[in-house]
CSV table of C-alpha atoms in Angstrom, one decimal:
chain,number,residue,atom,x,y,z
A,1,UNK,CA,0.0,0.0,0.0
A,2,UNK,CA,2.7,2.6,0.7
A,3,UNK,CA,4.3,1.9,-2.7
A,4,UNK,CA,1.2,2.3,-4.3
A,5,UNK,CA,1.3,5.4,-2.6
A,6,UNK,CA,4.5,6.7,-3.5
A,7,UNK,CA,3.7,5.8,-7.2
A,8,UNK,CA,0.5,7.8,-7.2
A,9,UNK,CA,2.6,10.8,-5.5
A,10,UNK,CA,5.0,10.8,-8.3
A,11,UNK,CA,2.3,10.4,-10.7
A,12,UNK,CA,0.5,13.6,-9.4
A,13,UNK,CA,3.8,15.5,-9.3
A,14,UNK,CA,4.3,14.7,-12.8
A,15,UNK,CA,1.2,16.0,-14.0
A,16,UNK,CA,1.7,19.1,-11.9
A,17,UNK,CA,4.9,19.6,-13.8
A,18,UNK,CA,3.8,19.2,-17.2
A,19,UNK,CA,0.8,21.7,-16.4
A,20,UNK,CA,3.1,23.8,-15.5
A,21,UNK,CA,5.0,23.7,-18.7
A,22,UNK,CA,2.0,23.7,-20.9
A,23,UNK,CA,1.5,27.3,-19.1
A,24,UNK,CA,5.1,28.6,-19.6
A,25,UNK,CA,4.7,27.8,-22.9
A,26,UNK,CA,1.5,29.3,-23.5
A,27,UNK,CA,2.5,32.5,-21.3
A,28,UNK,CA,5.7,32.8,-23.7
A,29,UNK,CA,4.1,32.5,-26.8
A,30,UNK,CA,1.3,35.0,-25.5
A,31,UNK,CA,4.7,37.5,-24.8
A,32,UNK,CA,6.4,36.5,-28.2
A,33,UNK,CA,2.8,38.1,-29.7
A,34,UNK,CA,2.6,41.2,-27.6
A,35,UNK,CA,6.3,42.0,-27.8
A,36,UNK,CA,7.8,40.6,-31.2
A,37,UNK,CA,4.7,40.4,-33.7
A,38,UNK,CA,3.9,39.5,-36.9
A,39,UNK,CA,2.6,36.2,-38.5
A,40,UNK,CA,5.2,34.3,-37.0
A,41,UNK,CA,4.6,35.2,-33.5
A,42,UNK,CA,0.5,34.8,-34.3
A,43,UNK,CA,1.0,31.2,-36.0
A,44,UNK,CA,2.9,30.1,-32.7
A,45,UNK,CA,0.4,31.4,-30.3
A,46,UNK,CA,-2.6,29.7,-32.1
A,47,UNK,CA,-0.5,26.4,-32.4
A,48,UNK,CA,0.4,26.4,-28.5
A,49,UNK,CA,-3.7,27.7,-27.7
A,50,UNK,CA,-5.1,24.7,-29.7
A,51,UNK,CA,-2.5,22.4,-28.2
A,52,UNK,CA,-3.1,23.4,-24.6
A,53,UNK,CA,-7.2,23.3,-25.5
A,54,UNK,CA,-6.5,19.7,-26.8
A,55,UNK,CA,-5.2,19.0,-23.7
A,56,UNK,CA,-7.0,20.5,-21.5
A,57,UNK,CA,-10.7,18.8,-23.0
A,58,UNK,CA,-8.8,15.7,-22.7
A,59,UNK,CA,-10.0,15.2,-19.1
A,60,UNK,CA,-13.4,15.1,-20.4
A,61,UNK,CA,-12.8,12.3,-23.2
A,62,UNK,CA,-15.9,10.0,-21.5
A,63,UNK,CA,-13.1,7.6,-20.0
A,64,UNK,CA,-14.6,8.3,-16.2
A,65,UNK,CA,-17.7,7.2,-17.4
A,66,UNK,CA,-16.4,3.9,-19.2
A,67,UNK,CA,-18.7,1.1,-18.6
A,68,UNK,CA,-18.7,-2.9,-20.4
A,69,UNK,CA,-19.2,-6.4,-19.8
A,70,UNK,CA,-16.9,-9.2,-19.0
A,71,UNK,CA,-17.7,-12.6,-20.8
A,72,UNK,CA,-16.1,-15.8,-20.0
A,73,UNK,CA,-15.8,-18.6,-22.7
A,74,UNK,CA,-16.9,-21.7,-20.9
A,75,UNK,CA,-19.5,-23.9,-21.6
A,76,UNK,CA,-19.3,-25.5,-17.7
A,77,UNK,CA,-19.1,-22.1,-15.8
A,78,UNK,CA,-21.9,-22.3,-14.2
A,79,UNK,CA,-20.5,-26.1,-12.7
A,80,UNK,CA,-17.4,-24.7,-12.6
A,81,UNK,CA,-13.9,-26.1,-14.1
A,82,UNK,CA,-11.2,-28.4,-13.2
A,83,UNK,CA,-7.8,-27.5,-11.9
A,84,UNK,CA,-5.4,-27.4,-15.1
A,85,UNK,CA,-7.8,-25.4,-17.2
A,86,UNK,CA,-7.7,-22.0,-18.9
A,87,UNK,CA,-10.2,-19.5,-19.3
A,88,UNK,CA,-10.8,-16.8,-22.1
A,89,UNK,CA,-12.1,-13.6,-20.9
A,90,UNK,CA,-13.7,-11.0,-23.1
A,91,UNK,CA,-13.7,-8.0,-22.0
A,92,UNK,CA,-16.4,-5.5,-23.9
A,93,UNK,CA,-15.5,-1.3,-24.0
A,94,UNK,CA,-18.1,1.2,-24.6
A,95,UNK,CA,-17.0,4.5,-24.1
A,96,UNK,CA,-19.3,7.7,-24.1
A,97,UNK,CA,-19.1,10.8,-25.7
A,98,UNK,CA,-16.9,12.2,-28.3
A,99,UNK,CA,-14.1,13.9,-27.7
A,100,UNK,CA,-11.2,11.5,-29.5
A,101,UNK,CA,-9.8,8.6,-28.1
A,102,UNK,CA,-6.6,6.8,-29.4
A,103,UNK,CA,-6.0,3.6,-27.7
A,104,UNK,CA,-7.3,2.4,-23.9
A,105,UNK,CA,-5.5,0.9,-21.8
A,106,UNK,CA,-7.5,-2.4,-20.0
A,107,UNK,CA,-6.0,-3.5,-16.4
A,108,UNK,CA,-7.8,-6.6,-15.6
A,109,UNK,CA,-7.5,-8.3,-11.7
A,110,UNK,CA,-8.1,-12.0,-11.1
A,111,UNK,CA,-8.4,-13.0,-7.3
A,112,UNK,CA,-8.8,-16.3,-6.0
A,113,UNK,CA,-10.4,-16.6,-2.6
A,114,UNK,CA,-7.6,-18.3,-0.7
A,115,UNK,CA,-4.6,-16.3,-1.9
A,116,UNK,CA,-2.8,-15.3,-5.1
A,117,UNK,CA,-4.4,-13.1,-8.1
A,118,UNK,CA,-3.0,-12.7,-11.6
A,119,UNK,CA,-3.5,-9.4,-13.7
A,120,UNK,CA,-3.7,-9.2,-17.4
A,121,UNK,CA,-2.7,-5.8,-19.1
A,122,UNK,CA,-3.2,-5.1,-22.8
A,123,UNK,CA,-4.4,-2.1,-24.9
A,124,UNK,CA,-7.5,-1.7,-27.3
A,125,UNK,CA,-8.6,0.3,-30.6
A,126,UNK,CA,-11.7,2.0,-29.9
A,127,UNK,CA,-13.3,1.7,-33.2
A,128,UNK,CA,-15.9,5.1,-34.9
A,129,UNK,CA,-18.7,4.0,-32.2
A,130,UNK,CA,-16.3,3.8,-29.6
A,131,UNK,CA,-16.9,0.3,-28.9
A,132,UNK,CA,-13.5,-2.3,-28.2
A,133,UNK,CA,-13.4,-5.9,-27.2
A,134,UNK,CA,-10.5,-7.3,-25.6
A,135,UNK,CA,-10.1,-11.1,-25.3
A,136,UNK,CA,-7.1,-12.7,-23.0
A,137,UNK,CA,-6.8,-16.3,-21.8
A,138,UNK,CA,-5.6,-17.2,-18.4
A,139,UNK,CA,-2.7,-19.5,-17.1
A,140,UNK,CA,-3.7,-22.7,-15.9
A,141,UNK,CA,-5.7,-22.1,-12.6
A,142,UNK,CA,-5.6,-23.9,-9.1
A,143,UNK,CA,-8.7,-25.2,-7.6
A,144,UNK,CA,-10.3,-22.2,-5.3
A,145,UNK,CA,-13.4,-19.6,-5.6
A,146,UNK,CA,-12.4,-16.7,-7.9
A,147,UNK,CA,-13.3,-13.2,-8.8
A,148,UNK,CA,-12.4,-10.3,-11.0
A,149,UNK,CA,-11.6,-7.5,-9.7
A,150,UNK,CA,-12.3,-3.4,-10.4
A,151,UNK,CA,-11.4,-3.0,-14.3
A,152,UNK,CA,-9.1,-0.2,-14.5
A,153,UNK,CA,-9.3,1.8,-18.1
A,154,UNK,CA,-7.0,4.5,-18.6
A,155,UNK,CA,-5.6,6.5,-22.3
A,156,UNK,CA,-3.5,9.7,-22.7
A,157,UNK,CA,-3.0,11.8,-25.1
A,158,UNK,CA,-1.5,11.7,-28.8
A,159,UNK,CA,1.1,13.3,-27.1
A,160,UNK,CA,1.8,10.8,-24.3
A,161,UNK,CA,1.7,14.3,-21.7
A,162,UNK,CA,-1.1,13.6,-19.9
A,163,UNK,CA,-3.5,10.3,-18.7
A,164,UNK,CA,-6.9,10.2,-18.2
A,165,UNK,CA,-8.6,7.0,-16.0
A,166,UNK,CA,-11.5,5.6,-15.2
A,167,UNK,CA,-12.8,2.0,-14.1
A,168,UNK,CA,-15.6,-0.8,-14.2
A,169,UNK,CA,-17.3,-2.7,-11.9
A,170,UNK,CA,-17.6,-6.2,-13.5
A,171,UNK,CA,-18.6,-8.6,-10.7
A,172,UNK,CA,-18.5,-12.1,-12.0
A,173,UNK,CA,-17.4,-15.5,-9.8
A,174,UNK,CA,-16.4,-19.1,-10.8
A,175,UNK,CA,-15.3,-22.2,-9.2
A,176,UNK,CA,-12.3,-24.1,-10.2
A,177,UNK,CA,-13.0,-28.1,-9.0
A,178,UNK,CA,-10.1,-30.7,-8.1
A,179,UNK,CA,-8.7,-32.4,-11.0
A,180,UNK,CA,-10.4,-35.9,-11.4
A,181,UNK,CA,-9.8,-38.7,-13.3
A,182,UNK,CA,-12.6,-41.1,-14.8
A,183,UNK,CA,-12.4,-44.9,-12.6
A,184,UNK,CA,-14.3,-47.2,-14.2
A,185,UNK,CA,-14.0,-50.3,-11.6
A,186,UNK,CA,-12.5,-50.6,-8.2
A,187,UNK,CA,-12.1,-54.5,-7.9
A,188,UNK,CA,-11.1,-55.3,-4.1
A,189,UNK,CA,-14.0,-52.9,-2.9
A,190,UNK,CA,-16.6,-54.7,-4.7
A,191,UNK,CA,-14.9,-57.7,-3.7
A,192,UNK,CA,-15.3,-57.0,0.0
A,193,UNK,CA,-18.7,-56.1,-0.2
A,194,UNK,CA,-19.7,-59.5,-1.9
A,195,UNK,CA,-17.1,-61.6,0.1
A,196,UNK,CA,-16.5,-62.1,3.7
A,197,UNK,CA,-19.2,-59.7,4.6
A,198,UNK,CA,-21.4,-61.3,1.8
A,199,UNK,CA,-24.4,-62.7,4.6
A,200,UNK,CA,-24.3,-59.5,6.4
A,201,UNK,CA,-24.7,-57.7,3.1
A,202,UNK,CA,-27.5,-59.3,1.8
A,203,UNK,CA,-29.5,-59.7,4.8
A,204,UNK,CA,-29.4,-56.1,5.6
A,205,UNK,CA,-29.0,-54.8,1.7
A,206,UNK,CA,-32.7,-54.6,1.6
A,207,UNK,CA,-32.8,-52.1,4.5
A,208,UNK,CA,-34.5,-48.7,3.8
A,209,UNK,CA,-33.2,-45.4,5.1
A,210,UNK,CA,-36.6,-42.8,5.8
A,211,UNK,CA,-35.3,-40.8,2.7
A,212,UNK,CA,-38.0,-40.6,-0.2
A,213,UNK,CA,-36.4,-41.7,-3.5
A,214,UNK,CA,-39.6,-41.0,-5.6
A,215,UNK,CA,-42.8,-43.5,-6.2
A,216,UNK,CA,-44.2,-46.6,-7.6
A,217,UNK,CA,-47.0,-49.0,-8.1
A,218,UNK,CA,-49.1,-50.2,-4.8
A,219,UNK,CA,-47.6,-53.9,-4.1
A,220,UNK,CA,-50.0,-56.3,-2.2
A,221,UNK,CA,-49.0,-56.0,1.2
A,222,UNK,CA,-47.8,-52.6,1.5
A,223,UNK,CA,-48.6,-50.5,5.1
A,224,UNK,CA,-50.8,-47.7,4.8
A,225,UNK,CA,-48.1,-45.8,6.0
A,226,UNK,CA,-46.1,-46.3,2.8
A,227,UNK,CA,-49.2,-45.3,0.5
A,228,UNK,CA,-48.1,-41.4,-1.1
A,229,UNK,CA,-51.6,-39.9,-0.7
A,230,UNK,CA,-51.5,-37.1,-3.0
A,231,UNK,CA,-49.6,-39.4,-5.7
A,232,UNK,CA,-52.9,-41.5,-5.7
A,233,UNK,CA,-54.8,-39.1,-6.0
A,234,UNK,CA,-53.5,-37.2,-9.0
A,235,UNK,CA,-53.7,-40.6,-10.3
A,236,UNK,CA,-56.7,-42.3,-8.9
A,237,UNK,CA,-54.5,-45.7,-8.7
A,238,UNK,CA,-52.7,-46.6,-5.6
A,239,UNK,CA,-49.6,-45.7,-5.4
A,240,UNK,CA,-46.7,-46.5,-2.7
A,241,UNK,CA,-43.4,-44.1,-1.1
A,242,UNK,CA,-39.9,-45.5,-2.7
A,243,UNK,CA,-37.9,-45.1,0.0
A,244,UNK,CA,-34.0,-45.3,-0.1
A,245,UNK,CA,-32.4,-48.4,0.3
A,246,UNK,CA,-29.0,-48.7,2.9
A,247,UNK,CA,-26.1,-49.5,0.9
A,248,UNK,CA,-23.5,-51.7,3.2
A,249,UNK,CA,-21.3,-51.5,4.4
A,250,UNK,CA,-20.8,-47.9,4.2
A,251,UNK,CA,-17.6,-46.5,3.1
A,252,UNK,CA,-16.2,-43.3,4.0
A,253,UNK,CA,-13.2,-41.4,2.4
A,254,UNK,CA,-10.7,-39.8,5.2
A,255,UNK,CA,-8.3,-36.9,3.5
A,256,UNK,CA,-5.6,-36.3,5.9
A,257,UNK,CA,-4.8,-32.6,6.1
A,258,UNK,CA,-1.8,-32.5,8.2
A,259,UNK,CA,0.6,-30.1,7.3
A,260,UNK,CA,3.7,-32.0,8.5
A,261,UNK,CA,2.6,-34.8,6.3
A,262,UNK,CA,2.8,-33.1,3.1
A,263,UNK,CA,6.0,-32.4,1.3
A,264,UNK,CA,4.7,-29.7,-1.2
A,265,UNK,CA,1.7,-28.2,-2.9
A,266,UNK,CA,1.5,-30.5,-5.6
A,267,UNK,CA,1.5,-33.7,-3.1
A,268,UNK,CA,-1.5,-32.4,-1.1
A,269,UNK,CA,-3.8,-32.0,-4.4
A,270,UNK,CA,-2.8,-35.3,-5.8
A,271,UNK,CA,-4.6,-36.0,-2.6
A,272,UNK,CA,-7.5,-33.8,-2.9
A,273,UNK,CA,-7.5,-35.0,-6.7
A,274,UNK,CA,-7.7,-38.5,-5.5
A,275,UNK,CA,-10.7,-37.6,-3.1
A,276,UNK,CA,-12.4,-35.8,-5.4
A,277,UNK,CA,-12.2,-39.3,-8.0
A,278,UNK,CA,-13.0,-41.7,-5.5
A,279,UNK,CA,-16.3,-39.4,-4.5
A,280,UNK,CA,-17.4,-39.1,-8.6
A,281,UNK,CA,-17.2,-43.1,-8.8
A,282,UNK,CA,-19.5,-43.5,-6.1
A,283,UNK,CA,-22.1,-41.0,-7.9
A,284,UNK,CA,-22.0,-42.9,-11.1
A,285,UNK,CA,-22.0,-46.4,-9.4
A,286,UNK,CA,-24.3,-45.2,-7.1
A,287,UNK,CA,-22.3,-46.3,-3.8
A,288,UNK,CA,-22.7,-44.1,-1.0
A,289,UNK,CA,-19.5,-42.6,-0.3
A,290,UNK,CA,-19.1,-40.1,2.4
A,291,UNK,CA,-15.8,-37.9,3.5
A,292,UNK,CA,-14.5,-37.1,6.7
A,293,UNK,CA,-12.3,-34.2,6.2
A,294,UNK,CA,-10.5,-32.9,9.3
A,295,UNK,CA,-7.7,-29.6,9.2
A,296,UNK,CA,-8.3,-26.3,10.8
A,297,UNK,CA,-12.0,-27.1,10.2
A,298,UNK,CA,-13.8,-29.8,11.0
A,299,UNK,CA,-16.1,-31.3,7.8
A,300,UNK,CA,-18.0,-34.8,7.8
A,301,UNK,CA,-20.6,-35.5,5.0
A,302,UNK,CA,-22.3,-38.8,5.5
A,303,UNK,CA,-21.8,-41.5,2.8
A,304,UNK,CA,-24.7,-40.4,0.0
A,305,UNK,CA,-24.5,-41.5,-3.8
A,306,UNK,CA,-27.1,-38.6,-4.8
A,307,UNK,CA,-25.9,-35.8,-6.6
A,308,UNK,CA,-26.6,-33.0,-4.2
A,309,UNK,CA,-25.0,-35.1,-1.7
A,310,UNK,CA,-21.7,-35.6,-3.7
A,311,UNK,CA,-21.9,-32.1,-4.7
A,312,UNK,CA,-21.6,-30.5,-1.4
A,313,UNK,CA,-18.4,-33.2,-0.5
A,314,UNK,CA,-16.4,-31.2,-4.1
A,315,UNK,CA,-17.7,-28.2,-2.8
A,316,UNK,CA,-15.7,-28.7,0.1
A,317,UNK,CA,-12.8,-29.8,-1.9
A,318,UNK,CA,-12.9,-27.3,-3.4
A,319,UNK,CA,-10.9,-24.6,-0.9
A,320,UNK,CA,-9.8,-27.5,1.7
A,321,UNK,CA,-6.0,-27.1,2.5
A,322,UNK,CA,-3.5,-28.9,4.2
A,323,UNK,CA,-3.9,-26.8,7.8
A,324,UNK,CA,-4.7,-29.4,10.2
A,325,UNK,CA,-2.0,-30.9,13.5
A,326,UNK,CA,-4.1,-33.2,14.8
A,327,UNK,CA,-2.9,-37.1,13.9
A,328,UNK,CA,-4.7,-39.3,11.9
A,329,UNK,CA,-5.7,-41.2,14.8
A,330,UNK,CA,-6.7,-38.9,17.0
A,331,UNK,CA,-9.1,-37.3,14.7
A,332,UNK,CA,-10.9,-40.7,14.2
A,333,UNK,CA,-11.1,-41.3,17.7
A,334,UNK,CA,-12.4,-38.1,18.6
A,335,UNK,CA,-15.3,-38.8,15.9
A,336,UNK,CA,-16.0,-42.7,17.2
A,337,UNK,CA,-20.0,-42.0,17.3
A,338,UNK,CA,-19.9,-41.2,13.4
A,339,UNK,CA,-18.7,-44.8,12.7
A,340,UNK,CA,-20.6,-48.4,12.2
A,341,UNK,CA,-19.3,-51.7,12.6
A,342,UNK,CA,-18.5,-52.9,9.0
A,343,UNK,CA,-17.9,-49.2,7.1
A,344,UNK,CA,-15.0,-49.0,4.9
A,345,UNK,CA,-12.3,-46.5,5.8
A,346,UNK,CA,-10.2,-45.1,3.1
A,347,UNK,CA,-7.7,-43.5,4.2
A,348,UNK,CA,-5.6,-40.9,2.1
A,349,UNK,CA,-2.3,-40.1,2.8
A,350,UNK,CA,1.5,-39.6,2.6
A,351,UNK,CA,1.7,-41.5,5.3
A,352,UNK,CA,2.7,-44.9,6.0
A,353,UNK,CA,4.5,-46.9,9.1
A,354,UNK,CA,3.3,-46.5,12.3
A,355,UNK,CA,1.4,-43.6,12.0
A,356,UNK,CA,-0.6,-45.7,9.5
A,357,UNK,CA,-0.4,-48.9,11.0
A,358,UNK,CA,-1.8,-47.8,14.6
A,359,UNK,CA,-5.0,-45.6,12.8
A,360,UNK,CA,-5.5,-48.9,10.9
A,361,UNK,CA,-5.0,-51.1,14.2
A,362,UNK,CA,-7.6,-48.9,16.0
A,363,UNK,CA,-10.1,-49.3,12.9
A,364,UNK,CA,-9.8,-53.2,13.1
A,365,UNK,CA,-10.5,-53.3,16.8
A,366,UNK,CA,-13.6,-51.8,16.0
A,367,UNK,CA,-15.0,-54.2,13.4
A,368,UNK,CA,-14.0,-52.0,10.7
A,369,UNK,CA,-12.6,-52.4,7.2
A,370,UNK,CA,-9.3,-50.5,6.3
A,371,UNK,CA,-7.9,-49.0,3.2
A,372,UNK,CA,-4.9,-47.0,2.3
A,373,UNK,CA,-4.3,-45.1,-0.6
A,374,UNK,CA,-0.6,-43.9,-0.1
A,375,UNK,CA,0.4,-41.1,-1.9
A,376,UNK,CA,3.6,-42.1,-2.7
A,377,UNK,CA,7.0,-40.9,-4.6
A,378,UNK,CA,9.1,-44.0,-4.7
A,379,UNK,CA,7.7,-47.0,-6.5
A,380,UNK,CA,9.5,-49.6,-4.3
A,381,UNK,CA,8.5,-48.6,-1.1
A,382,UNK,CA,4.9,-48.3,-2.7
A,383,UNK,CA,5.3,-51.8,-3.5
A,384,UNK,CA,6.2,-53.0,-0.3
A,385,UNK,CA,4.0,-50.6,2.2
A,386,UNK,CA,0.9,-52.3,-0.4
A,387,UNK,CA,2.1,-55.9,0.3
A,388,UNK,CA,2.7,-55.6,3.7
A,389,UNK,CA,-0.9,-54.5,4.0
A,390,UNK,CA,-2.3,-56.9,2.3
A,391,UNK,CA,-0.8,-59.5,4.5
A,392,UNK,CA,-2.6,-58.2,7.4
A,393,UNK,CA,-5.8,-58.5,5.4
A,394,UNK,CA,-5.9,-54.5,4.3
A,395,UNK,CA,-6.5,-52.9,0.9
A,396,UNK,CA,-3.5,-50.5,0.1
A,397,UNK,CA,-2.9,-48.5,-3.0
A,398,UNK,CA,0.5,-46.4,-4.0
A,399,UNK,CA,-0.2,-43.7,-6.2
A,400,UNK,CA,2.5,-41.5,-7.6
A,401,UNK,CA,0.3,-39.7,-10.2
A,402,UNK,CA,-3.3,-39.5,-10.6
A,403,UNK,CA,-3.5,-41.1,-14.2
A,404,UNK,CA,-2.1,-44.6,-12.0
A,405,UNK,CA,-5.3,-44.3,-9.8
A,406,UNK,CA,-7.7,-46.5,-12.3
A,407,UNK,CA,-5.1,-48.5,-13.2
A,408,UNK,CA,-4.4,-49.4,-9.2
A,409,UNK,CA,-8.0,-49.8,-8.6
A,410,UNK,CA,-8.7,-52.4,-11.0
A,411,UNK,CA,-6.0,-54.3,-9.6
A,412,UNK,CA,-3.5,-53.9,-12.5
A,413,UNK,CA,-0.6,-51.9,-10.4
A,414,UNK,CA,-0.5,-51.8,-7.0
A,415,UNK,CA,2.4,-49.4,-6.5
């Protein structure tokens, strides 16, 4: 702020100096005429008036009152885009009145909500209706809530002497989502769910949750308190509540947010990316997934496959960061009422060794079935932290990049 200052001292000490110039030149000239004479002395004068008028009605060029639009070219802004991608802004310039214009200078801002901004700086044409369009694309954004800025317009004279500004107010907001990558199987998960925990599965698959999935035809049998009244009566058949039905056992995806455990940036949202994946397969498989999301914030959605459901969990992703001390353990113990016997606990993290071992340990004592998705750097040790899990009856997965997660999930890598 104090540079900015400075800058806009200097600025206005400039323009003080050139005005003063403009009127020593126009105050000798005036003196050449009085004193000296002649056509000479006359042509001057009337070239230095109609340069200082030039001037002068220069503030009044219709740049303070500058107003646009600011249009984005994306057909998934309104869902938002994923990390990676680029945006082209256009940036629309209507300037009023009439007093010429030679070029405009556009300052665009671009904040994101959890830190950082990048501004774009390029110069337009106004064309005979004094109309411009500028169009820029953007460097490959992080994931985060964004927002432009004030637009700042400014032009000087054909002269360069003298700069004129105004601004516009442009308030427009997108969303950047986690990278994903498409999973079309996860083998040992469906496994599980068919295997060892097969009879508790399907004697307790048919269970229904009290949440409405829509309606269908009256079956012989059916309470009256399952009959949807004003269904059967738009109707005038009988007609019965679908209720939800209790997918088991329920798996829930834990992102570990501690900041010791992360290396860099980039390591932290190959885990969010990872998240992010794991919660879009459940939607189109229609598993209910939840997350259990634990940093400076506390965040625990429970395991839904709808689309509002899974939209709220990226939502979250969305601006989560790695700001949490607390240890993987700990967090899950402090949360021990949120847990079933039987749910699925995927657990992503840097991590592995005893940190790993004794979160996984507590899980089993409490009838509960582990996984680990490592995010690794070093094949071997992947390969080795997965087998040793296994041996003890665990899933574990070591992913270095998120292209390997499909790949790892199916079963064809496991490191």
């Amino acid at each position: 702020m104090v540079s900015l200052a400075k800058i806009g001292v200097r600025q206005s000490s400039r323009s003080h100096l050139r005005l003063l110039v403009m009127l020593g030149c126009l105050a000798a000239s005036l003196m050449f005429v009085l004193f000296q004479g002649g056509k000479l002395a006359l042509m001057v004068f009337a070239i230095v008036v109609l340069m200082n008028l030039y001037l002068f009605l220069g503030r009044w060029s219709g740049i303070t009152r500058v107003n646009g639009q600011r249009l984005l070219n994306s057909e998934h802004q309104e869902d938002g885009i994923e990390a990676g991608s680029t945006l082209r802004v256009r940036v629309r310039v209507q300037i009023p009145g009439f007093w010429p214009v030679p070029y405009v200078m556009i300052r665009d801002r671009l904040i994101r909500k959890n830190g950082g901004e990048h501004d774009f700086e390029a110069s337009l044409i106004p064309d005979w209706s004094r109309k411009g369009e500028l169009e820029y694309t953007t460097p490959p954004l992080l994931r985060g809530f964004y927002r432009f800025g004030k637009t700042e317009c400014s032009t000087k004279d054909v002269f360069g002497l003298f700069e004129h500004a105004g601004g516009m107010d442009l308030p427009l907001t997108f969303k950047v989502l986690p990278l994903t990558v498409p999973i079309k199987e996860w083998k040992q998960l469906h496994r599980m769910m068919k295997g060892i925990h097969h009879h508790a599965v399907s004697t307790r698959a048919n269970r229904e949750t009290t949440q409405i999935n829509g309606v269908r035809e009256y079956s012989y049998g059916d309470r009256l308190s399952r009959i949807h009244w004003n269904a059967t009566a738009k109707t005038g058949t009988l007609k019965s509540k679908e209720f939800e039905k209790e997918s088991l056992p329920q798996t829930i995806v834990f992102l570990d947010r501690q900041q010791r455990s992360y290396r860099n940036a980039d390591q932290f949202e190959l885990a969010v990316s990872v998240a992010a994946s794991l919660l879009q397969y459940g939607k189109n498989r229609e598993i209910n997934l939840g997350l259990l999301s634990v940093g400076s914030d506390s965040a625990y959605y429970e395991p839904n496959s709808r689309q509002n459901g899974v939209k709220s969990m990226i939502h979250h992703l969305i601006e989560v960061a790695a700001d949490g001390f607390q240890p993987i353990q700990k967090a899950l113990e402090d949360r021990t009422r949120l847990f079933q016997p039987g749910t699925c606990m995927v657990i992503i993290s840097p991590l592995k060794g005893e940190p790993i071992l004794k979160a996984i340990g507590w899980l089993h004592q409490r009838q509960m079935i582990c996984c680990h998705i490592w995010i690794s750097s070093q094949q071997e040790d992947g390969v080795r932290w997965c087998n040793q899990l296994q041996s003890m009856g665990h899933m574990g997965y070591a992913i270095r990049t998120l292209d390997e997660l499909p790949a790892a999930l199916r079963g064809v890598s496991n490191g």
